[in-house]
Tab-separated table of C-alpha atoms and ligand atoms in Angstrom:
chain	number	residue	atom	x	y	z
A	19	MET	CA	-30.797	9.196	21.954
A	20	THR	CA	-27.215	10.255	23.335
A	21	GLN	CA	-24.904	12.682	22.020
A	22	ARG	CA	-21.500	10.826	21.626
A	23	ASN	CA	-18.865	13.621	21.911
A	24	LYS	CA	-15.361	11.956	22.514
A	25	THR	CA	-13.673	9.230	19.996
A	26	ALA	CA	-10.388	7.554	19.942
A	27	VAL	CA	-8.792	6.528	16.710
A	28	ILE	CA	-6.036	3.812	17.507
A	29	GLY	CA	-3.679	4.095	14.775
A	30	GLY	CA	-2.482	7.271	12.960
A	31	GLY	CA	-2.005	5.718	9.349
A	32	MET	CA	-3.813	6.826	6.355
A	33	ALA	CA	-6.937	5.066	7.517
A	34	GLY	CA	-6.951	6.370	11.169
A	35	CYS	CA	-6.274	10.001	10.116
A	36	ALA	CA	-8.758	9.998	7.443
A	37	ALA	CA	-11.340	8.629	10.178
A	38	ALA	CA	-10.244	11.487	12.588
A	39	LYS	CA	-10.749	14.242	9.722
A	40	GLU	CA	-14.540	12.990	9.182
A	41	LEU	CA	-15.311	12.770	13.228
A	42	LEU	CA	-13.795	16.228	13.441
A	43	LYS	CA	-15.913	17.640	10.825
A	44	SER	CA	-19.092	16.178	12.704
A	45	GLY	CA	-18.007	18.056	15.800
A	46	VAL	CA	-16.793	14.939	17.761
A	47	ASP	CA	-13.437	15.242	19.985
A	48	VAL	CA	-10.990	13.220	18.864
A	49	VAL	CA	-7.883	11.619	20.239
A	50	VAL	CA	-5.494	9.854	17.902
A	51	TYR	CA	-3.076	7.113	19.488
A	52	GLU	CA	0.029	6.444	17.447
A	53	ALA	CA	2.568	3.927	18.639
A	54	SER	CA	5.231	5.311	16.474
A	55	PRO	CA	7.061	8.712	16.551
A	56	GLY	CA	4.903	10.101	13.741
A	57	LEU	CA	1.787	9.999	11.676
A	58	GLY	CA	1.481	8.004	8.188
A	59	GLY	CA	1.938	4.405	9.322
A	60	ARG	CA	3.159	2.147	6.357
A	61	ALA	CA	2.738	5.390	4.098
A	62	ARG	CA	5.460	7.330	6.255
A	63	SER	CA	8.681	7.931	4.411
A	64	TRP	CA	12.038	7.952	6.219
A	65	HIS	CA	14.168	11.162	5.897
A	66	ARG	CA	17.877	11.253	5.568
A	67	ALA	CA	19.492	14.704	5.415
A	68	GLU	CA	22.217	13.604	3.249
A	69	ILE	CA	19.858	13.357	0.035
A	70	GLU	CA	17.831	15.796	-1.653
A	71	PRO	CA	14.711	15.548	-1.401
A	72	ASP	CA	15.406	13.970	2.002
A	73	VAL	CA	12.685	11.291	1.561
A	74	GLY	CA	13.509	7.554	1.099
A	75	VAL	CA	10.577	5.345	0.121
A	76	ASN	CA	8.240	7.437	-1.491
A	77	LEU	CA	4.779	6.066	-2.073
A	78	TRP	CA	3.151	6.364	-5.672
A	79	PHE	CA	-0.075	7.454	-6.401
A	80	THR	CA	-2.054	7.807	-9.510
A	81	SER	CA	-4.609	10.173	-11.381
A	82	PHE	CA	-7.344	7.715	-10.276
A	83	TYR	CA	-6.955	8.385	-6.403
A	84	ARG	CA	-9.952	10.480	-5.805
A	85	ILE	CA	-9.783	11.202	-2.133
A	86	MET	CA	-6.371	11.964	-2.430
A	87	PHE	CA	-6.650	14.612	-5.155
A	88	ASP	CA	-9.727	16.146	-2.939
A	89	ARG	CA	-7.294	16.524	-0.354
A	90	ILE	CA	-4.415	17.752	-2.286
A	91	ARG	CA	-6.936	20.650	-3.375
A	92	GLU	CA	-8.708	20.999	-0.108
A	93	TYR	CA	-4.980	21.631	1.558
A	94	GLY	CA	-3.263	23.316	-1.416
A	95	LEU	CA	-0.744	20.950	-1.903
A	96	GLU	CA	-0.354	20.923	-5.572
A	97	ASP	CA	3.079	22.389	-5.529
A	98	GLN	CA	4.106	19.082	-3.609
A	99	LEU	CA	3.249	16.713	-6.351
A	100	VAL	CA	6.130	15.194	-8.498
A	101	ASP	CA	5.366	13.527	-11.884
A	102	MET	CA	6.823	10.026	-11.997
A	103	SER	CA	7.334	8.497	-15.473
A	104	ASN	CA	5.694	5.083	-15.476
A	105	ASN	CA	8.721	3.314	-16.781
A	106	VAL	CA	8.071	-0.135	-16.376
A	107	ILE	CA	10.911	-2.711	-17.498
A	108	VAL	CA	10.007	-6.371	-17.485
A	109	VAL	CA	13.099	-8.874	-17.552
A	110	ASP	CA	12.757	-11.965	-18.797
A	111	ASP	CA	15.589	-14.454	-18.550
A	112	GLY	CA	17.954	-11.526	-18.373
A	113	THR	CA	16.347	-9.552	-21.433
A	114	PRO	CA	14.639	-6.386	-20.367
A	115	ALA	CA	11.856	-4.977	-22.192
A	116	GLU	CA	9.741	-1.621	-21.653
A	117	LEU	CA	5.735	-2.234	-20.725
A	118	LEU	CA	4.136	1.149	-20.241
A	119	SER	CA	0.612	1.285	-18.873
A	120	ASP	CA	-0.093	4.445	-20.882
A	121	SER	CA	1.334	3.459	-24.249
A	122	LEU	CA	-0.275	1.145	-27.000
A	123	ARG	CA	3.009	1.283	-28.679
A	124	SER	CA	4.859	-0.075	-25.966
A	125	LEU	CA	2.470	-2.824	-25.956
A	126	PHE	CA	2.895	-3.837	-29.380
A	127	ARG	CA	6.487	-3.895	-29.405
A	128	TYR	CA	6.623	-5.796	-26.177
A	129	PRO	CA	8.691	-8.931	-27.331
A	130	HIS	CA	8.336	-11.219	-24.414
A	131	VAL	CA	4.908	-12.565	-25.342
A	132	PRO	CA	3.309	-13.612	-28.721
A	133	LEU	CA	1.323	-11.005	-30.632
A	134	ARG	CA	-2.013	-13.005	-29.925
A	135	ASP	CA	-1.451	-12.414	-26.137
A	136	ARG	CA	-0.844	-8.831	-26.670
A	137	ILE	CA	-4.036	-8.356	-28.681
A	138	ARG	CA	-6.191	-10.492	-25.989
A	139	PHE	CA	-4.678	-8.508	-23.148
A	140	LEU	CA	-5.713	-5.526	-24.908
A	141	THR	CA	-9.109	-6.444	-25.506
A	142	ALA	CA	-9.415	-7.687	-21.850
A	143	THR	CA	-8.480	-4.376	-20.600
A	144	ALA	CA	-10.664	-2.474	-22.677
A	145	LYS	CA	-13.435	-4.759	-21.654
A	146	GLU	CA	-12.743	-4.200	-18.166
A	147	THR	CA	-12.180	-0.373	-18.675
A	148	LEU	CA	-15.850	-0.196	-19.645
A	149	ARG	CA	-16.621	-1.385	-16.043
A	150	ARG	CA	-14.593	0.991	-14.407
A	151	ARG	CA	-17.291	2.506	-12.021
A	152	GLN	CA	-18.131	-0.870	-10.654
A	153	LEU	CA	-14.488	-2.328	-10.805
A	154	ASP	CA	-13.368	0.271	-8.175
A	155	ILE	CA	-10.012	-0.983	-6.697
A	156	PHE	CA	-10.455	1.146	-3.560
A	157	ASP	CA	-13.879	-0.132	-2.585
A	158	PRO	CA	-14.936	-3.594	-1.601
A	159	LEU	CA	-18.487	-2.767	-1.483
A	160	LYS	CA	-18.325	-2.357	-5.509
A	161	LEU	CA	-15.620	-4.958	-5.785
A	162	ALA	CA	-17.668	-7.745	-3.805
A	163	PRO	CA	-19.950	-8.745	-6.655
A	164	PHE	CA	-16.735	-9.602	-8.768
A	165	ASP	CA	-15.249	-11.594	-6.000
A	166	ASP	CA	-16.546	-14.801	-7.150
A	167	GLY	CA	-13.958	-17.279	-5.935
A	168	THR	CA	-11.748	-17.181	-8.836
A	169	THR	CA	-8.058	-16.358	-8.271
A	170	ALA	CA	-6.062	-14.060	-10.304
A	171	ALA	CA	-3.906	-16.909	-11.870
A	172	GLN	CA	-7.186	-18.824	-13.218
A	173	TYR	CA	-8.561	-15.373	-14.611
A	174	GLY	CA	-5.249	-14.582	-16.183
A	175	ARG	CA	-5.073	-18.191	-17.811
A	176	LYS	CA	-8.322	-17.786	-19.029
A	177	ILE	CA	-7.821	-14.728	-21.153
A	178	LEU	CA	-3.955	-15.432	-21.998
A	179	SER	CA	-1.866	-18.239	-22.893
A	180	ARG	CA	0.346	-19.393	-19.765
A	181	ARG	CA	3.351	-17.367	-21.264
A	182	GLY	CA	1.122	-14.413	-21.922
A	183	PHE	CA	-0.049	-14.497	-18.313
A	184	ASP	CA	3.230	-15.169	-16.822
A	185	SER	CA	5.387	-12.471	-18.556
A	186	LEU	CA	2.725	-9.910	-19.126
A	187	LEU	CA	-0.017	-9.909	-16.623
A	188	ARG	CA	1.476	-11.500	-13.569
A	189	PRO	CA	4.723	-9.104	-13.390
A	190	GLU	CA	2.388	-6.215	-13.345
A	191	ILE	CA	0.658	-7.466	-10.263
A	192	GLU	CA	3.147	-9.519	-8.282
A	193	SER	CA	5.981	-6.990	-8.613
A	194	PHE	CA	3.928	-4.192	-7.332
A	195	TRP	CA	1.921	-6.021	-4.327
A	196	LEU	CA	4.632	-8.971	-3.691
A	197	TRP	CA	1.753	-11.322	-3.638
A	198	SER	CA	1.435	-14.637	-5.680
A	199	CYS	CA	-1.525	-14.619	-8.204
A	200	GLU	CA	-2.254	-18.080	-7.203
A	201	GLU	CA	-3.182	-16.431	-3.755
A	202	ILE	CA	-5.370	-13.434	-4.571
A	203	SER	CA	-9.139	-12.698	-6.084
A	204	ALA	CA	-9.646	-12.180	-9.797
A	205	ALA	CA	-11.390	-9.273	-8.708
A	206	HIS	CA	-8.162	-7.258	-7.804
A	207	VAL	CA	-6.587	-7.790	-11.008
A	208	ARG	CA	-9.629	-6.891	-12.950
A	209	ALA	CA	-9.932	-3.799	-11.184
A	210	MET	CA	-6.280	-2.820	-11.529
A	211	GLN	CA	-6.982	-3.393	-15.475
A	212	ALA	CA	-10.195	-1.382	-15.447
A	213	GLN	CA	-8.348	1.580	-13.838
A	214	VAL	CA	-4.800	1.662	-14.849
A	215	ALA	CA	-5.121	2.383	-18.706
A	216	GLY	CA	-3.756	5.795	-19.426
A	217	ALA	CA	-3.182	6.781	-15.456
A	218	LYS	CA	-0.609	9.169	-14.345
A	219	PHE	CA	1.780	8.407	-11.710
A	220	TYR	CA	2.789	11.054	-8.961
A	221	VAL	CA	4.883	11.038	-5.440
A	222	PHE	CA	4.827	13.570	-2.880
A	223	LEU	CA	8.146	15.791	-2.608
A	224	ASN	CA	8.243	15.435	1.228
A	225	GLY	CA	6.392	12.051	1.434
A	226	MET	CA	2.865	10.817	1.633
A	227	GLU	CA	2.482	11.372	5.443
A	228	VAL	CA	1.651	15.145	4.773
A	229	ILE	CA	-1.912	14.104	3.925
A	230	ALA	CA	-2.160	11.916	7.252
A	231	GLU	CA	-0.851	14.832	9.147
A	232	ARG	CA	-3.305	17.491	7.413
A	233	ASN	CA	-6.067	15.074	7.764
A	234	ALA	CA	-5.659	14.643	11.715
A	235	GLU	CA	-5.301	18.475	12.330
A	236	GLY	CA	-7.545	19.549	15.093
A	237	ALA	CA	-7.381	16.056	16.996
A	238	ASP	CA	-5.493	15.419	20.271
A	239	ILE	CA	-2.528	13.441	18.388
A	240	ARG	CA	-0.659	11.152	21.153
A	241	LEU	CA	2.500	10.093	19.314
A	242	GLU	CA	4.492	7.440	20.867
A	243	HIS	CA	1.205	6.097	22.579
A	244	GLU	CA	0.799	2.479	22.194
A	245	VAL	CA	-2.874	1.050	23.083
A	246	THR	CA	-2.226	-1.808	25.083
A	247	ASN	CA	-6.171	-2.704	26.025
A	248	LEU	CA	-9.737	-2.003	25.520
A	249	GLN	CA	-12.425	-2.548	27.968
A	250	MET	CA	-16.075	-1.789	27.881
A	251	ASP	CA	-17.152	0.765	30.489
A	252	GLY	CA	-20.851	1.100	30.386
A	253	ASP	CA	-21.956	1.949	26.711
A	254	GLY	CA	-18.271	3.425	26.297
A	255	VAL	CA	-14.685	2.154	26.173
A	256	LEU	CA	-11.749	2.570	28.363
A	257	VAL	CA	-8.531	2.822	26.459
A	258	SER	CA	-5.193	1.930	28.249
A	259	ALA	CA	-2.101	3.325	26.447
A	260	ARG	CA	1.536	3.238	27.383
A	261	ASP	CA	3.930	6.061	26.512
A	262	ALA	CA	7.468	6.178	25.223
A	263	GLY	CA	8.486	6.175	28.948
A	264	GLY	CA	6.486	3.150	30.103
A	265	THR	CA	3.745	4.956	31.735
A	266	VAL	CA	0.429	3.710	31.303
A	267	SER	CA	-2.532	5.852	31.413
A	268	GLU	CA	-6.413	5.174	31.167
A	269	GLU	CA	-9.161	7.353	29.358
A	270	ARG	CA	-12.864	6.885	28.659
A	271	PHE	CA	-14.181	7.204	25.048
A	272	ASP	CA	-17.905	7.312	23.635
A	273	ASP	CA	-16.575	5.315	20.640
A	274	VAL	CA	-13.271	3.944	19.297
A	275	VAL	CA	-11.972	3.365	15.837
A	276	VAL	CA	-9.419	0.823	15.680
A	277	ALA	CA	-7.240	1.703	12.736
A	278	THR	CA	-4.333	-0.702	13.223
A	279	THR	CA	-3.552	-3.737	11.063
A	280	ALA	CA	-5.695	-6.730	11.335
A	281	PRO	CA	-3.662	-8.915	13.614
A	282	VAL	CA	-3.225	-5.909	16.180
A	283	ALA	CA	-6.987	-5.162	15.959
A	284	ALA	CA	-7.734	-8.669	16.390
A	285	LYS	CA	-5.607	-8.643	19.850
A	286	LEU	CA	-6.849	-5.440	21.215
A	287	THR	CA	-10.632	-6.383	20.838
A	288	ALA	CA	-10.391	-10.199	21.734
A	289	ALA	CA	-11.743	-9.658	24.878
A	290	LEU	CA	-14.709	-7.490	24.307
A	291	PRO	CA	-18.119	-9.058	24.238
A	292	THR	CA	-19.439	-10.422	21.207
A	293	GLY	CA	-22.549	-7.867	21.441
A	294	THR	CA	-19.586	-5.264	20.858
A	295	VAL	CA	-17.480	-6.981	18.163
A	296	SER	CA	-19.522	-9.777	16.411
A	297	GLN	CA	-18.087	-13.520	15.899
A	298	ASP	CA	-18.060	-12.523	12.084
A	299	ILE	CA	-16.011	-9.326	12.588
A	300	ARG	CA	-13.634	-11.214	14.865
A	301	GLU	CA	-13.106	-14.116	12.178
A	302	PHE	CA	-12.597	-11.694	9.460
A	303	LEU	CA	-10.015	-9.703	11.446
A	304	GLU	CA	-8.311	-13.169	12.632
A	305	SER	CA	-8.215	-14.645	9.060
A	306	GLN	CA	-6.064	-11.437	7.497
A	307	ARG	CA	-2.884	-12.768	5.891
A	308	TYR	CA	-0.072	-10.303	5.284
A	309	GLU	CA	2.905	-10.521	2.647
A	310	PRO	CA	5.940	-8.891	4.398
A	311	ALA	CA	8.099	-6.406	2.461
A	312	LEU	CA	11.806	-5.743	2.799
A	313	SER	CA	12.837	-2.577	0.984
A	314	VAL	CA	16.966	-2.390	0.808
A	315	SER	CA	17.965	0.702	-0.741
A	316	TYR	CA	21.363	1.779	-2.345
A	317	LEU	CA	22.923	4.875	-3.595
A	318	VAL	CA	24.258	4.364	-7.369
A	319	ASP	CA	25.619	6.698	-9.850
A	320	TYR	CA	22.828	8.551	-12.067
A	321	SER	CA	24.031	6.962	-15.389
A	322	SER	CA	24.391	3.271	-13.932
A	323	MET	CA	20.385	2.649	-14.003
A	324	PRO	CA	17.540	3.773	-15.815
A	325	SER	CA	15.588	6.626	-14.022
A	326	GLU	CA	12.223	6.599	-12.311
A	327	ALA	CA	12.109	2.815	-13.507
A	328	HIS	CA	10.165	0.049	-12.093
A	329	ILE	CA	12.384	-2.878	-13.247
A	330	VAL	CA	10.434	-6.114	-12.417
A	331	ALA	CA	11.020	-9.828	-13.081
A	332	ALA	CA	8.710	-11.964	-15.458
A	333	GLY	CA	7.914	-15.628	-14.975
A	334	ALA	CA	5.844	-17.801	-12.761
A	335	ASP	CA	8.719	-18.396	-10.330
A	336	ASP	CA	9.208	-16.666	-7.000
A	337	PRO	CA	12.264	-14.972	-7.986
A	338	PRO	CA	15.197	-14.091	-5.771
A	339	VAL	CA	14.588	-10.401	-6.338
A	340	LYS	CA	11.146	-9.256	-7.691
A	341	THR	CA	11.647	-5.514	-8.413
A	342	ILE	CA	14.020	-2.453	-8.489
A	343	ILE	CA	12.890	0.826	-8.334
A	344	THR	CA	15.147	4.038	-8.888
A	345	PHE	CA	14.211	7.573	-7.709
A	346	PRO	CA	16.594	10.420	-8.830
A	347	ARG	CA	18.172	12.114	-5.830
A	348	GLN	CA	21.111	14.620	-4.999
A	349	VAL	CA	23.922	14.104	-2.746
A	350	ARG	CA	26.953	16.714	-1.632
A	351	ASP	CA	30.242	15.755	-2.609
A	352	GLU	CA	33.293	16.621	-0.551
A	353	GLU	CA	33.324	20.199	-1.616
A	354	GLY	CA	29.576	20.373	-1.090
A	355	ARG	CA	28.491	20.354	-4.704
A	356	PRO	CA	25.248	18.601	-5.560
A	357	VAL	CA	25.856	15.368	-7.512
A	358	ASP	CA	23.179	13.610	-9.291
A	359	LYS	CA	22.550	9.904	-8.003
A	360	HIS	CA	19.876	7.414	-7.932
A	361	LEU	CA	18.313	5.793	-4.813
A	362	ALA	CA	17.830	2.181	-5.860
A	363	PHE	CA	15.203	0.162	-3.792
A	364	VAL	CA	15.574	-3.558	-4.169
A	365	TYR	CA	12.586	-5.780	-3.295
A	366	PRO	CA	13.682	-9.411	-2.716
A	367	GLY	CA	11.264	-12.194	-3.634
A	368	ARG	CA	8.862	-13.864	-1.418
A	369	ALA	CA	10.948	-16.428	-0.106
A	370	ALA	CA	14.172	-14.453	0.161
A	371	THR	CA	12.221	-11.713	2.100
A	372	ARG	CA	11.196	-14.084	4.572
A	373	ARG	CA	14.696	-15.461	5.053
A	374	LEU	CA	15.987	-11.831	5.536
A	375	LEU	CA	13.535	-10.411	7.593
A	376	GLY	CA	14.952	-9.833	11.119
A	377	LEU	CA	18.569	-10.346	10.032
A	378	PRO	CA	21.311	-7.689	11.063
A	379	ALA	CA	21.309	-4.900	8.039
A	380	GLU	CA	24.846	-5.824	7.036
A	381	GLU	CA	23.677	-9.399	6.213
A	382	GLN	CA	20.509	-8.152	4.369
A	383	PHE	CA	22.692	-5.808	2.313
A	384	ALA	CA	25.504	-8.560	1.641
A	385	GLU	CA	22.696	-11.036	0.762
A	386	THR	CA	20.497	-8.413	-1.453
A	387	SER	CA	23.871	-7.374	-3.174
A	388	ARG	CA	24.535	-11.026	-3.990
A	389	LEU	CA	20.907	-11.548	-5.340
A	390	VAL	CA	20.350	-8.297	-7.282
A	391	THR	CA	22.281	-9.252	-10.414
A	392	ARG	CA	20.091	-12.190	-11.073
A	393	LEU	CA	17.290	-9.543	-12.027
A	394	TRP	CA	19.800	-6.692	-13.248
A	395	PRO	CA	23.079	-8.034	-14.363
A	396	ASP	CA	24.355	-4.559	-14.638
A	397	PHE	CA	23.541	-3.336	-11.151
A	398	PRO	CA	26.781	-1.715	-10.065
A	399	ALA	CA	29.005	-3.428	-7.825
A	400	ASP	CA	30.034	-0.306	-6.038
A	401	ALA	CA	26.409	0.585	-5.026
A	402	GLU	CA	26.541	2.221	-1.755
A	403	PRO	CA	24.231	0.335	1.144
A	404	PHE	CA	21.870	3.040	2.243
A	405	GLN	CA	18.857	2.301	4.217
A	406	ILE	CA	16.644	-0.734	5.115
A	407	ALA	CA	12.821	-0.811	5.726
A	408	GLU	CA	11.233	-4.166	7.188
A	409	ARG	CA	7.484	-4.466	7.055
A	410	PRO	CA	6.552	-7.689	8.669
A	411	HIS	CA	2.749	-6.904	7.903
A	412	ALA	CA	3.109	-5.158	4.615
A	413	MET	CA	0.611	-6.105	1.999
A	414	PRO	CA	-2.834	-7.536	3.212
A	415	VAL	CA	-3.621	-10.532	0.918
A	416	PRO	CA	-6.900	-9.918	-1.000
A	417	GLU	CA	-7.586	-13.989	-1.209
A	418	PRO	CA	-10.627	-14.893	-3.103
A	419	GLY	CA	-13.827	-14.172	-1.219
A	420	ARG	CA	-12.134	-11.511	0.746
A	421	TYR	CA	-13.960	-8.676	-0.651
A	422	ARG	CA	-17.290	-10.410	-0.278
A	423	ARG	CA	-16.576	-10.608	3.565
A	424	SER	CA	-15.069	-7.307	3.769
A	425	ALA	CA	-18.469	-5.814	2.459
A	426	ARG	CA	-20.286	-8.055	4.844
A	427	VAL	CA	-18.255	-6.765	7.702
A	428	ILE	CA	-18.553	-3.114	6.568
A	429	ARG	CA	-22.430	-3.345	6.407
A	430	GLN	CA	-22.458	-4.725	10.241
A	431	GLN	CA	-20.100	-2.087	11.563
A	432	ARG	CA	-21.665	-0.002	14.418
A	433	GLY	CA	-20.324	1.562	17.426
A	434	PRO	CA	-19.199	1.888	20.095
A	435	VAL	CA	-16.109	-0.114	18.282
A	436	VAL	CA	-15.264	0.063	14.623
A	437	PHE	CA	-12.620	-0.904	12.415
A	438	ALA	CA	-10.730	0.534	9.483
A	439	GLY	CA	-7.524	-0.242	7.332
A	440	ASP	CA	-6.351	-1.389	4.089
A	441	TYR	CA	-7.034	-5.027	4.809
A	442	PHE	CA	-10.577	-4.272	3.914
A	443	THR	CA	-9.460	-3.795	0.355
A	444	SER	CA	-5.849	-3.655	-0.765
A	445	PRO	CA	-2.694	-1.974	0.289
A	446	ILE	CA	-3.331	1.198	-1.400
A	447	SER	CA	-3.268	4.506	0.726
A	448	GLU	CA	-6.653	5.485	-0.971
A	449	ALA	CA	-8.286	2.366	-0.084
A	450	ALA	CA	-7.003	2.823	3.663
A	451	MET	CA	-8.541	6.326	3.579
A	452	LEU	CA	-11.767	5.117	2.041
A	453	SER	CA	-12.158	2.514	5.173
A	454	GLY	CA	-11.416	5.217	7.550
A	455	MET	CA	-14.239	7.462	6.087
A	456	ARG	CA	-16.686	4.424	6.283
A	457	ALA	CA	-15.664	3.483	9.746
A	458	ALA	CA	-16.402	7.282	10.795
A	459	GLU	CA	-19.616	7.317	9.053
A	460	ALA	CA	-20.464	4.173	10.807
A	461	LEU	CA	-20.045	6.198	13.980
A	462	THR	CA	-21.744	9.552	13.130
A	463	ALA	CA	-24.502	8.639	10.510
A	464	VAL	CA	-26.584	7.015	13.416
A	465	SER	CA	-27.214	8.623	16.707
A	466	ARG	CA	-27.387	5.986	19.416
B	24	FAD	C1	6.453	-1.662	0.779
B	24	FAD	C2	5.122	-0.847	0.679
B	24	FAD	C3	4.943	-0.081	-0.343
B	24	FAD	C4	3.440	0.800	-0.662
B	24	FAD	N1	3.555	1.453	-1.739
B	24	FAD	C5	2.513	2.138	-2.047
B	24	FAD	C6	2.233	3.155	-3.109
B	24	FAD	O1	3.078	3.169	-3.684
B	24	FAD	N2	1.205	3.744	-3.199
B	24	FAD	C7	0.051	3.426	-2.288
B	24	FAD	O2	-0.936	4.271	-2.526
B	24	FAD	N3	-0.081	2.645	-1.367
B	24	FAD	C8	1.288	1.777	-1.023
B	24	FAD	N4	1.291	0.927	-0.038
B	24	FAD	C9	0.203	0.664	0.732
B	24	FAD	C10	-0.086	1.801	1.943
B	24	FAD	O3	1.191	2.181	2.571
B	24	FAD	C11	-0.934	1.115	2.927
B	24	FAD	O4	-2.095	0.645	2.247
B	24	FAD	C12	-1.433	2.184	3.853
B	24	FAD	O5	-0.580	2.932	4.458
B	24	FAD	C13	-2.159	1.381	4.811
B	24	FAD	O6	-2.759	2.550	5.936
B	24	FAD	P1	-3.535	2.101	7.378
B	24	FAD	O7	-3.938	3.167	8.064
B	24	FAD	O8	-4.464	0.971	6.787
B	24	FAD	O9	-2.443	1.140	8.051
B	24	FAD	P2	-1.060	1.386	8.633
B	24	FAD	O10	-0.406	2.400	7.773
B	24	FAD	O11	-0.486	0.260	9.068
B	24	FAD	O12	-1.546	2.380	9.963
B	24	FAD	C14	-1.430	1.883	11.196
B	24	FAD	C15	-1.115	2.532	12.370
B	24	FAD	O13	-1.385	2.153	13.510
B	24	FAD	C16	-0.232	2.296	14.342
B	24	FAD	N5	-0.588	1.116	15.573
B	24	FAD	C17	-0.418	-0.158	15.677
B	24	FAD	N6	-0.435	-0.770	16.809
B	24	FAD	C18	-0.916	0.310	17.539
B	24	FAD	C19	-1.457	0.677	18.942
B	24	FAD	N7	-1.332	-0.674	19.505
B	24	FAD	N8	-1.661	1.827	19.467
B	24	FAD	C20	-1.498	2.763	18.690
B	24	FAD	N9	-1.035	2.649	17.320
B	24	FAD	C21	-1.003	1.376	16.693
B	24	FAD	C22	1.138	2.061	13.477
B	24	FAD	O14	2.280	2.404	14.173
B	24	FAD	C23	0.357	2.556	12.231
B	24	FAD	O15	1.032	4.052	12.040
B	24	FAD	C24	2.589	0.409	0.238
B	24	FAD	C25	2.811	-0.377	1.432
B	24	FAD	C26	4.060	-0.884	1.606
B	24	FAD	C27	4.333	-1.704	2.794
């Protein structure tokens, strides 16, 4: 039995930093390699001094995120929480209607689907809510038994009419995650239904990355260090990393947590022996698909848009624009006085996103401005283009059967190389943290 003292965490996102915290707690020395200039990965916001608060894309979390709330209490971050209203507006053929997850009244008044579907939706939600503990949206070990090969669309059409599904359940899923319900496991939708009733929504005043940063405190954090190669060295692993200046350095570790997206993880570990990364794990990593995301933001006059709103498209088609999210912000006028505005984030649909990724920002703004009125006809013509965030690997797709495969891989994980990331479950920061904690546990639970 050997004491394993030194672990490299590759990727300083929510998963990697959560893993770092657990490893540090068990007395291991941790080095976090992060390719970008800051921690937080996809949960990291961008910051611009001319808006207040200065955060751009600000990720939501809900009252049912358990690890997140434990950390908030542990780090005394309660004063960083900002309540957000859950103001979902579903637009069907140009007609908007409110649909709030915490209001029965809004469900019963919802005009886009027949009353029979609203009652069936309520009954199905109540049924899943009773299974809340098992239908845990963050945990593939619990979700695996529900992942029976059925797609979300098949499930939705079983409990609702076609119209009921396309204008009630589908927009609630597709506008938040951008996938098509035809491509994802019914287990994801059922878990969402089980958790969301009555949930409260929050953002962090200065961005969610604060949790990643606090989790990694105590580790040796190497920002702008991209890991380029992993190689076995006896029973340890040699990690090669390139810094911002292009210098490549090598260091030996007892163990490694690979906490990047799945394609990067597959590439970095492709040459390791199958005794270290099994064929099953390798195939799992290589088979993960991601939906890309393009977030195109504008500053608009406060009164021109509903506030703290998720404006989403109804219907089965992939629309030109899927979602608009509005966050209140202040900017300074010429005299330095604060003026209320909205930062409106526009998410083009799946096909439009693929078409626009990688184009120059002016073209992305021009095309999005042209498309956005198809979802929200009153989107102000004088909206001021502000910032674009591109994520080619945004949302890992929970294909039918994926939770069962994740659960199998989690049970197989053992050192010196383990994996963590939201592709084990869903693109949710809480799920990413849980996967990081599990990866750390796989290294520390057994002395090897
Ligand atoms: C548009 C969008 C909106 C979202 N909204 C929400 C939301 O509202 N609420 C919510 O809870 N979740 C949301 N999510 C999901 C959430 O952001 C992710 O699930 C979570 O951040 C994933 O964390 P991760 O650690 O698994 O991966 P990542 O965040 O991708 O972290 C991986 C890290 O590895 C680094 N890396 C990659 N390659 C290397 C290398 N070779 N060497 C070193 N470092 C490397 C990357 O730079 C990155 O920092 C959203 C995601 C997107 C894309």
